[in-house]
Amino acid sequence: MTDPSDDLIPSRDPATESKPTDATAPGSTAAPTGEAADRPQPREPWDYPRHWIADVLASDGGVVHLRPIIPDDADRVVRFHAGLSERTRYMRYFGPTPTLPPREVARMTTVDYQKRVALVAVLGGDIIAIGLYEGLEFDGKPESAEVAFVVADDHQGRGLGPILLEHLAGAAAESGFVRFEAEVLSENPNMVAVFRDAGYQLSRNFDGSTVHVEFLIDPTEALLSVRNARERASEARSVANLLRPSSVAVIGASTDPKKVGNALLANIIAGGFTGPVFPVNGPGPADDADETAAATGAPRTAHGPGPVRSTPAQRRSHERPPSVRGIRAYPTVRDIPDPVDLAVVAVPAASVDEVLDDCLVKGVRTLVVVSSGFGESGEAGLESEHRLLEQVREHGMRLVGPNALGVANNEPSVALNATLAPRIPATGRVGFFCQSGALGIAILDTAARRQIGLSTFVSAGNRADVSGNDLLQYWDTDTATDVILLYLESFGNPRKFSRIARRVSRSKPIVAVKSGKGAMTAARAARSSAASLDDQIAQMVLEQAGVIQVDTISELFDCATIFAYQPLPRGPRTRIIGNSSVLGSLAAETARGGGLEVTDTIDLGAGASEDAFEAAVTDAMADPSVDAVIVVFVPPVAVDADWHARALMAAANTQIPRAGDAAGGPDSNHPKPIVTTFLAVEGIPPGLMKPGVNGLPDVGSIPSYGSPERAANALARSWQYARWRERPESEIHRSGNTDPEAARGYVREAMENLVTGGGDTDPGLTLGHVESATVLGWYGISIVPFREVTTMHEASAAGRDLGFPVAVKATSQTWRGRLDREGARLDLPDATAVVTAFAELSELTGDRVLHIQKMAPKGIGTMIRVRDDRSFGSLISFGLSGRTFDLLGDHGYRAIPLSALDASDLIDEPRSSALLRGYAGEPPVDRAALADLLLRISTLVEDIPEVREVVLDPILASPDGAAVLTALIRVGPVPTRADTGPRRLG
């Protein structure tokens, strides 16, 4: 086997693109027939599935490129083996193996990508780990394969072994294997631990000096839990490398204060960064590079977007300045004598490639590229951006940007301001992620004015690599962050976002603005048009994950203020206290609209004294029937506001836990949130501030809003989040009584027929009604019995076979679901009626095939649909059946997979769902039966990603159950493997 602590991450190699990639390339074999076609067939040396290529994160947060081995890797394999220590070679080959014979090298590098698969992890063009499996068919075990892997000594302990194991298992499962076996030296117990700690259930046999290990590779809950935990740790570590560097290099530092590089360096120095800062101004004049940036269309100045003024050629200095802002400058990163963790790049887009090799040699972990001229500028820039990302990952680094504003970490032990923003907020407990650089400057300025302190800030620009998902993983365990703010222009990996946000929201509020295309450049908006997201769907899916979605930046900060400084309400009961009945009424109306219960509206009168305010607020804070308080203070005449502020603080001066602490509990003394419109001031007025150790607002400060409506809205959002968090955690549900292997095989066989049928360019295939019913049957979903018939005789026989009464139905979509029901004849009592109906519908519709179906119990027509959404992946929707409800858009949506609680909420989501709960004296339907259908469909789509669309319409819901009358399934190639299968970067 291999060394115990093999943990790995890959880098990119151009050899992967050097050979034919099409299955019909020269040298490919003919398609097998008969029994040989039942299993995936061997492939040619370069003909491997492209989705096996992956960039992955090691446990230390570095990037490694993973890909199948190819014959051109022979020299790399020899160098890799020569670099292994004697002990590592002994552990892998069970004996001294100083060199690999040419025959063994050829065998390792020439595989069939089915019965024998080898994966290599590559960093900077060199192989740093190899994993392989080989089928044991000749040992009488056609469903088993032997697995082994080895990691270079310098890269052991990075988690590469488990990553190789994950990806090998995924490839083996696709090739029809169900079990891995391994031989491990008895003196190498840590290797067995790699398998065990991955979540596999091991079977072990000892034979003297070796241990024989066997385990099933089918993904289990334990495996997924381990995978997600390791993913969380590695992604958080990669962001920590970004936000907690021990040293920073500014590449493109300039002596011209109008240049971007100079502004970046100035901000880092002024921010008091605790580590060394190294200006890098290139072997030539940095000012020339800045002017090139202008020539290449980089629309950025030291103060953000805008034109860059060119310096006349005769006034340029052609000698590299020895220092910038009094700090010694270096020609390149590799010339810096000390280690460099973070490099901030401010050179023209065309020059970025030149700095990457230097950064690899220097061991830089993360790049922040503020340079523009990439994806935001058009298709050519987008191609450059893709090349940049490929090269960055090839070098084992992570990338923020390009076109980024920068990053900041206010923690005193770091004090990093590597941004172009002239002003950033003071230290606080709010983490902020956004994409737009220009908007980021305005956001930071607004946050500073409203006294919202930040823990960390990341502006990802074009978000080629580091995304909001990575920051969520980091903030989840960051003790310096209590509240998370997101400004999103698009969702990179929506399925993963939903999964992570659902976990993080359990402990920290996430407030998100999902902007439209208006916030993007024209080029980016054009590429995003196909992925434009229905706001209603976005809100439902985000609510499913516990994310508080708002529409504007102002609302974002309104929510941030209450979450940062006030506790969550333990209930909806709200008392409004003020000196204006009109403003109090506005607050009450808004509060009720947001789900709060306004128990009292107390008008103290325009001339209310500070004592009256203090007494009223004190009474509300002590009243167990009050959960939250809104104070409206807008005096009509000049008064001493400081006295009113002190009175309000005295009344609210209860011991308040940190924002985001649990909201429930029976204790009537539970701290209550209080918000105000204090003189219409936004933020934290001085008199309402509870100073912390650094003199800045701390938990317990009272937020003020510019209007009573905004104060009530913020409080309502807080209650909605508290209510979501009080709900019991509901695990993702997996329905029983299923046969996923049978269904998966059936679907893939149908897709093989599609591929080999020839001529059809449609990437998908709609299964017939019978085929769809067959697949659903393997997931415990029964369709009301029906028969497909083409003649009167078949129709008559089908009616007798099913048992009367029956229905005769058209099969074409034109006649299905019509309001006039002309496409069906119902409640037919005998064979004569069936034959007559068959003749009528055949002539009316022209359908060659009709359905004879047993009559189902009467009920309310509902529907379930699963479809691909470019923004959120597979979405499942529920609503009442019929074109009327389709036109009204009265459906609920959730992201897959579903929990039992998700299914219950989804049934209640449509406005018309009141009909299901019992309306106008009608009995309620069997909700449990509907929820079971939703969960089974969710499980089906989760198990078989090739299932692209499912439609169950209609489903007759009644007090006695749910009868599915019609179902269709569409299958096709998986559009994306993001967040499915082994870990990988997007």
Tab-separated table of C-alpha atoms in Angstrom, residues 181-455:
chain	number	residue	atom	x	y	z
A	181	GLU	CA	-9.826	-4.548	-1.265
A	182	ALA	CA	-6.333	-3.670	-0.080
A	183	GLU	CA	-3.245	-5.386	1.260
A	184	VAL	CA	-1.501	-3.435	4.013
A	185	LEU	CA	1.673	-4.252	5.940
A	186	SER	CA	0.949	-5.010	9.603
A	187	GLU	CA	3.547	-2.409	10.555
A	188	ASN	CA	1.526	0.244	8.725
A	189	PRO	CA	-1.618	0.572	10.910
A	190	ASN	CA	-2.086	4.198	9.907
A	191	MET	CA	-2.935	3.063	6.391
A	192	VAL	CA	-5.863	1.056	7.741
A	193	ALA	CA	-6.865	4.172	9.657
A	194	VAL	CA	-7.097	6.082	6.352
A	195	PHE	CA	-9.835	3.701	5.209
A	196	ARG	CA	-11.580	3.625	8.571
A	197	ASP	CA	-11.502	7.370	9.147
A	198	ALA	CA	-12.982	7.926	5.689
A	199	GLY	CA	-16.210	6.417	7.013
A	200	TYR	CA	-15.979	2.951	5.442
A	201	GLN	CA	-17.089	-0.146	7.332
A	202	LEU	CA	-14.024	-2.371	7.168
A	203	SER	CA	-13.665	-6.135	7.129
A	204	ARG	CA	-10.122	-7.129	8.141
A	205	ASN	CA	-8.177	-10.403	7.986
A	206	PHE	CA	-4.655	-10.802	9.356
A	207	ASP	CA	-2.138	-13.003	7.570
A	208	GLY	CA	1.198	-12.783	9.283
A	209	SER	CA	2.925	-9.670	7.999
A	210	THR	CA	-0.073	-8.249	6.120
A	211	VAL	CA	-3.627	-7.175	6.761
A	212	HIS	CA	-6.316	-7.775	4.130
A	213	VAL	CA	-8.958	-5.037	4.137
A	214	GLU	CA	-12.310	-5.044	2.326
A	215	PHE	CA	-15.092	-2.435	2.260
A	216	LEU	CA	-18.105	-1.397	0.184
A	217	ILE	CA	-17.622	1.866	-1.718
A	218	ASP	CA	-21.281	2.865	-2.045
A	219	PRO	CA	-21.702	6.331	-0.461
A	220	THR	CA	-23.287	6.210	2.991
A	221	GLU	CA	-24.350	8.894	5.439
A	222	ALA	CA	-21.127	8.274	7.370
A	223	LEU	CA	-19.039	8.747	4.232
A	224	LEU	CA	-20.841	11.963	3.277
A	225	SER	CA	-20.479	13.289	6.811
A	226	VAL	CA	-16.723	12.683	6.768
A	227	ARG	CA	-16.411	14.171	3.280
A	228	ASN	CA	-18.278	17.324	4.249
A	229	ALA	CA	-16.299	17.733	7.477
A	230	ARG	CA	-12.986	17.465	5.612
A	231	GLU	CA	-14.223	19.817	2.921
A	232	ARG	CA	-15.230	22.337	5.581
A	233	ALA	CA	-11.843	22.159	7.292
A	234	SER	CA	-9.779	22.466	4.100
A	235	GLU	CA	-11.828	25.349	2.688
A	236	ALA	CA	-11.751	27.211	5.996
A	237	ARG	CA	-7.998	26.705	6.118
A	238	SER	CA	-7.580	28.080	2.591
A	239	VAL	CA	-9.495	31.239	3.565
A	240	ALA	CA	-7.447	31.524	6.761
A	241	ASN	CA	-4.338	31.511	4.558
A	242	LEU	CA	-5.888	34.492	2.774
A	243	LEU	CA	-7.107	36.485	5.770
A	244	ARG	CA	-4.340	35.662	8.257
A	245	PRO	CA	-1.106	35.995	6.299
A	246	SER	CA	2.146	36.404	8.147
A	247	SER	CA	3.556	38.513	5.282
A	248	VAL	CA	2.278	40.338	2.208
A	249	ALA	CA	3.848	41.245	-1.125
A	250	VAL	CA	2.364	44.018	-3.282
A	251	ILE	CA	3.229	43.175	-6.889
A	252	GLY	CA	3.042	46.285	-9.043
A	253	ALA	CA	3.832	48.708	-6.243
A	254	SER	CA	4.392	52.179	-7.687
A	255	THR	CA	5.925	55.387	-6.425
A	256	ASP	CA	3.149	57.370	-8.126
A	257	PRO	CA	0.426	58.060	-5.518
A	258	LYS	CA	-2.209	58.020	-8.271
A	259	LYS	CA	-1.440	54.400	-9.125
A	260	VAL	CA	-3.315	51.371	-7.836
A	261	GLY	CA	-0.216	49.613	-6.513
A	262	ASN	CA	0.759	52.658	-4.488
A	263	ALA	CA	-2.733	52.956	-2.979
A	264	LEU	CA	-2.740	49.274	-1.999
A	265	LEU	CA	0.630	49.563	-0.320
A	266	ALA	CA	-0.414	52.777	1.439
A	267	ASN	CA	-3.588	51.173	2.805
A	268	ILE	CA	-1.717	48.105	4.068
A	269	ILE	CA	0.799	50.307	5.859
A	270	ALA	CA	-1.812	52.700	7.236
A	271	GLY	CA	-3.907	49.787	8.463
A	272	GLY	CA	-1.032	48.708	10.711
A	273	PHE	CA	-0.477	45.213	9.263
A	274	THR	CA	1.425	43.259	11.871
A	275	GLY	CA	3.698	41.378	9.472
A	276	PRO	CA	6.329	42.444	6.948
A	277	VAL	CA	5.215	44.106	3.692
A	278	PHE	CA	7.282	43.717	0.520
A	279	PRO	CA	6.795	46.073	-2.455
A	280	VAL	CA	7.566	44.406	-5.790
A	281	ASN	CA	8.036	46.811	-8.681
A	282	GLY	CA	9.464	44.520	-11.353
A	283	PRO	CA	12.704	44.508	-13.270
A	284	GLY	CA	11.339	47.449	-15.323
A	285	PRO	CA	9.557	50.636	-14.282
A	286	ALA	CA	6.389	49.939	-12.309
A	287	ASP	CA	4.887	53.125	-13.698
A	288	ASP	CA	5.100	51.676	-17.213
A	289	ALA	CA	3.112	48.680	-16.040
A	290	ASP	CA	0.467	50.964	-14.616
A	291	GLU	CA	0.202	52.806	-17.916
A	292	THR	CA	-0.047	49.511	-19.732
A	293	ALA	CA	-2.961	48.767	-17.471
A	294	ALA	CA	-4.639	51.865	-18.826
A	295	ALA	CA	-3.832	50.858	-22.380
A	296	THR	CA	-5.347	47.412	-21.882
A	297	GLY	CA	-8.570	48.888	-20.601
A	298	ALA	CA	-8.119	48.430	-16.874
A	299	PRO	CA	-10.746	50.937	-15.646
A	300	ARG	CA	-9.319	51.467	-12.201
A	301	THR	CA	-7.543	54.154	-10.245
A	302	ALA	CA	-6.240	54.263	-6.741
A	303	HIS	CA	-9.680	55.361	-5.663
A	304	GLY	CA	-11.685	52.736	-7.537
A	305	PRO	CA	-13.206	52.584	-11.025
A	306	GLY	CA	-12.474	55.445	-13.359
A	307	PRO	CA	-10.030	56.564	-16.036
A	308	VAL	CA	-6.308	56.297	-15.430
A	309	ARG	CA	-4.287	59.344	-16.472
A	310	SER	CA	-1.255	58.470	-18.515
A	311	THR	CA	2.106	59.980	-17.710
A	312	PRO	CA	3.887	61.368	-20.806
A	313	ALA	CA	6.667	59.073	-21.970
A	314	GLN	CA	9.317	61.761	-21.587
A	315	ARG	CA	8.448	62.167	-17.897
A	316	ARG	CA	8.670	58.478	-16.986
A	317	SER	CA	11.541	57.107	-15.006
A	318	HIS	CA	13.148	54.080	-16.626
A	319	GLU	CA	14.993	53.070	-13.504
A	320	ARG	CA	13.332	50.836	-10.957
A	321	PRO	CA	12.972	52.791	-7.706
A	322	PRO	CA	14.879	51.064	-4.877
A	323	SER	CA	12.025	51.710	-2.449
A	324	VAL	CA	8.341	52.536	-2.385
A	325	ARG	CA	6.905	54.595	0.470
A	326	GLY	CA	10.189	54.196	2.301
A	327	ILE	CA	10.164	50.390	2.112
A	328	ARG	CA	12.788	48.466	0.163
A	329	ALA	CA	11.359	47.196	-3.130
A	330	TYR	CA	12.271	43.982	-4.983
A	331	PRO	CA	12.330	43.197	-8.707
A	332	THR	CA	10.335	39.959	-8.305
A	333	VAL	CA	8.716	37.945	-5.551
A	334	ARG	CA	11.422	35.315	-5.681
A	335	ASP	CA	13.991	38.003	-4.835
A	336	ILE	CA	12.365	38.586	-1.448
A	337	PRO	CA	14.578	36.877	1.165
A	338	ASP	CA	11.726	36.064	3.568
A	339	PRO	CA	8.611	33.863	3.128
A	340	VAL	CA	5.533	35.407	1.473
A	341	ASP	CA	2.018	34.139	2.292
A	342	LEU	CA	-0.167	36.593	0.369
A	343	ALA	CA	0.533	38.407	-2.892
A	344	VAL	CA	-1.653	41.334	-3.957
A	345	VAL	CA	-1.307	41.783	-7.711
A	346	ALA	CA	-1.801	45.184	-9.359
A	347	VAL	CA	-0.163	44.679	-12.752
A	348	PRO	CA	-1.905	44.761	-16.150
A	349	ALA	CA	-3.935	41.729	-17.127
A	350	ALA	CA	-1.425	40.856	-19.836
A	351	SER	CA	1.392	40.765	-17.261
A	352	VAL	CA	-0.271	38.635	-14.605
A	353	ASP	CA	1.050	35.389	-16.122
A	354	GLU	CA	4.619	36.547	-15.548
A	355	VAL	CA	4.240	36.710	-11.775
A	356	LEU	CA	2.714	33.236	-11.277
A	357	ASP	CA	5.908	31.211	-11.658
A	358	ASP	CA	7.673	33.508	-9.195
A	359	CYS	CA	4.845	33.041	-6.711
A	360	LEU	CA	5.060	29.242	-7.007
A	361	VAL	CA	8.799	29.237	-6.438
A	362	LYS	CA	8.295	31.504	-3.445
A	363	GLY	CA	5.553	29.319	-1.966
A	364	VAL	CA	2.864	32.018	-2.039
A	365	ARG	CA	-0.433	30.550	-0.845
A	366	THR	CA	-2.975	33.062	-2.139
A	367	LEU	CA	-3.234	35.738	-4.811
A	368	VAL	CA	-5.496	38.786	-4.676
A	369	VAL	CA	-5.714	40.155	-8.210
A	370	VAL	CA	-7.140	43.679	-8.379
A	371	SER	CA	-6.237	44.024	-12.054
A	372	SER	CA	-9.158	44.387	-14.435
A	373	GLY	CA	-9.434	43.476	-18.107
A	374	PHE	CA	-10.674	39.915	-17.559
A	375	GLY	CA	-14.143	38.365	-17.654
A	376	GLU	CA	-15.921	41.662	-17.078
A	377	SER	CA	-14.558	43.044	-20.359
A	378	GLY	CA	-15.911	40.452	-22.815
A	379	GLU	CA	-15.251	37.005	-24.248
A	380	ALA	CA	-11.539	37.553	-24.808
A	381	GLY	CA	-11.153	38.695	-21.224
A	382	LEU	CA	-13.138	35.696	-20.045
A	383	GLU	CA	-10.732	33.354	-21.823
A	384	SER	CA	-7.838	35.134	-20.114
A	385	GLU	CA	-9.609	34.722	-16.786
A	386	HIS	CA	-10.004	30.987	-17.338
A	387	ARG	CA	-6.316	30.681	-18.188
A	388	LEU	CA	-5.420	32.674	-15.096
A	389	LEU	CA	-7.455	30.398	-12.840
A	390	GLU	CA	-5.967	27.289	-14.452
A	391	GLN	CA	-2.443	28.565	-13.939
A	392	VAL	CA	-3.088	29.693	-10.353
A	393	ARG	CA	-4.412	26.275	-9.412
A	394	GLU	CA	-1.603	24.572	-11.320
A	395	HIS	CA	0.707	26.432	-8.979
A	396	GLY	CA	-1.219	25.221	-5.919
A	397	MET	CA	-2.611	28.630	-4.996
A	398	ARG	CA	-6.037	30.152	-4.481
A	399	LEU	CA	-7.249	33.286	-6.208
A	400	VAL	CA	-9.376	36.249	-5.096
A	401	GLY	CA	-10.537	38.156	-8.152
A	402	PRO	CA	-9.589	39.187	-10.711
A	403	ASN	CA	-11.058	42.696	-10.735
A	404	ALA	CA	-11.317	42.518	-6.936
A	405	LEU	CA	-11.411	45.381	-4.473
A	406	GLY	CA	-9.277	43.404	-2.012
A	407	VAL	CA	-9.491	41.819	1.432
A	408	ALA	CA	-9.391	43.070	5.013
A	409	ASN	CA	-9.088	41.526	8.462
A	410	ASN	CA	-9.652	43.858	11.421
A	411	GLU	CA	-8.444	41.421	14.061
A	412	PRO	CA	-5.774	43.351	16.012
A	413	SER	CA	-3.260	40.517	15.701
A	414	VAL	CA	-3.494	40.810	11.882
A	415	ALA	CA	-4.744	44.352	11.052
A	416	LEU	CA	-4.800	43.774	7.292
A	417	ASN	CA	-6.343	46.287	4.889
A	418	ALA	CA	-5.316	45.041	1.445
A	419	THR	CA	-8.095	46.930	-0.347
A	420	LEU	CA	-8.480	49.986	-2.539
A	421	ALA	CA	-11.127	51.403	-0.215
A	422	PRO	CA	-10.072	54.723	1.293
A	423	ARG	CA	-12.203	54.022	4.363
A	424	ILE	CA	-13.074	50.762	6.074
A	425	PRO	CA	-15.218	50.249	9.177
A	426	ALA	CA	-13.713	49.766	12.601
A	427	THR	CA	-13.310	46.403	14.281
A	428	GLY	CA	-16.552	44.543	14.870
A	429	ARG	CA	-18.166	41.145	14.650
A	430	VAL	CA	-19.679	41.243	11.144
A	431	GLY	CA	-18.170	39.385	8.193
A	432	PHE	CA	-18.866	40.782	4.724
A	433	PHE	CA	-18.521	39.213	1.268
A	434	CYS	CA	-19.341	40.947	-1.995
A	435	GLN	CA	-18.375	40.711	-5.637
A	436	SER	CA	-18.476	44.193	-7.144
A	437	GLY	CA	-15.389	46.261	-6.396
A	438	ALA	CA	-17.017	49.627	-7.076
A	439	LEU	CA	-20.020	48.738	-4.979
A	440	GLY	CA	-17.719	47.387	-2.283
A	441	ILE	CA	-16.239	50.849	-1.701
A	442	ALA	CA	-19.713	52.326	-1.213
A	443	ILE	CA	-20.716	49.424	1.035
A	444	LEU	CA	-17.676	49.850	3.271
A	445	ASP	CA	-18.263	53.592	3.542
A	446	THR	CA	-21.922	53.039	4.461
A	447	ALA	CA	-21.006	50.456	7.073
A	448	ALA	CA	-18.505	52.862	8.621
A	449	ARG	CA	-21.073	55.675	8.774
A	450	ARG	CA	-23.611	53.384	10.438
A	451	GLN	CA	-21.005	52.132	12.924
A	452	ILE	CA	-21.245	48.506	11.850
A	453	GLY	CA	-17.905	47.036	12.792
A	454	LEU	CA	-16.393	44.376	10.548
A	455	SER	CA	-14.335	41.363	11.476
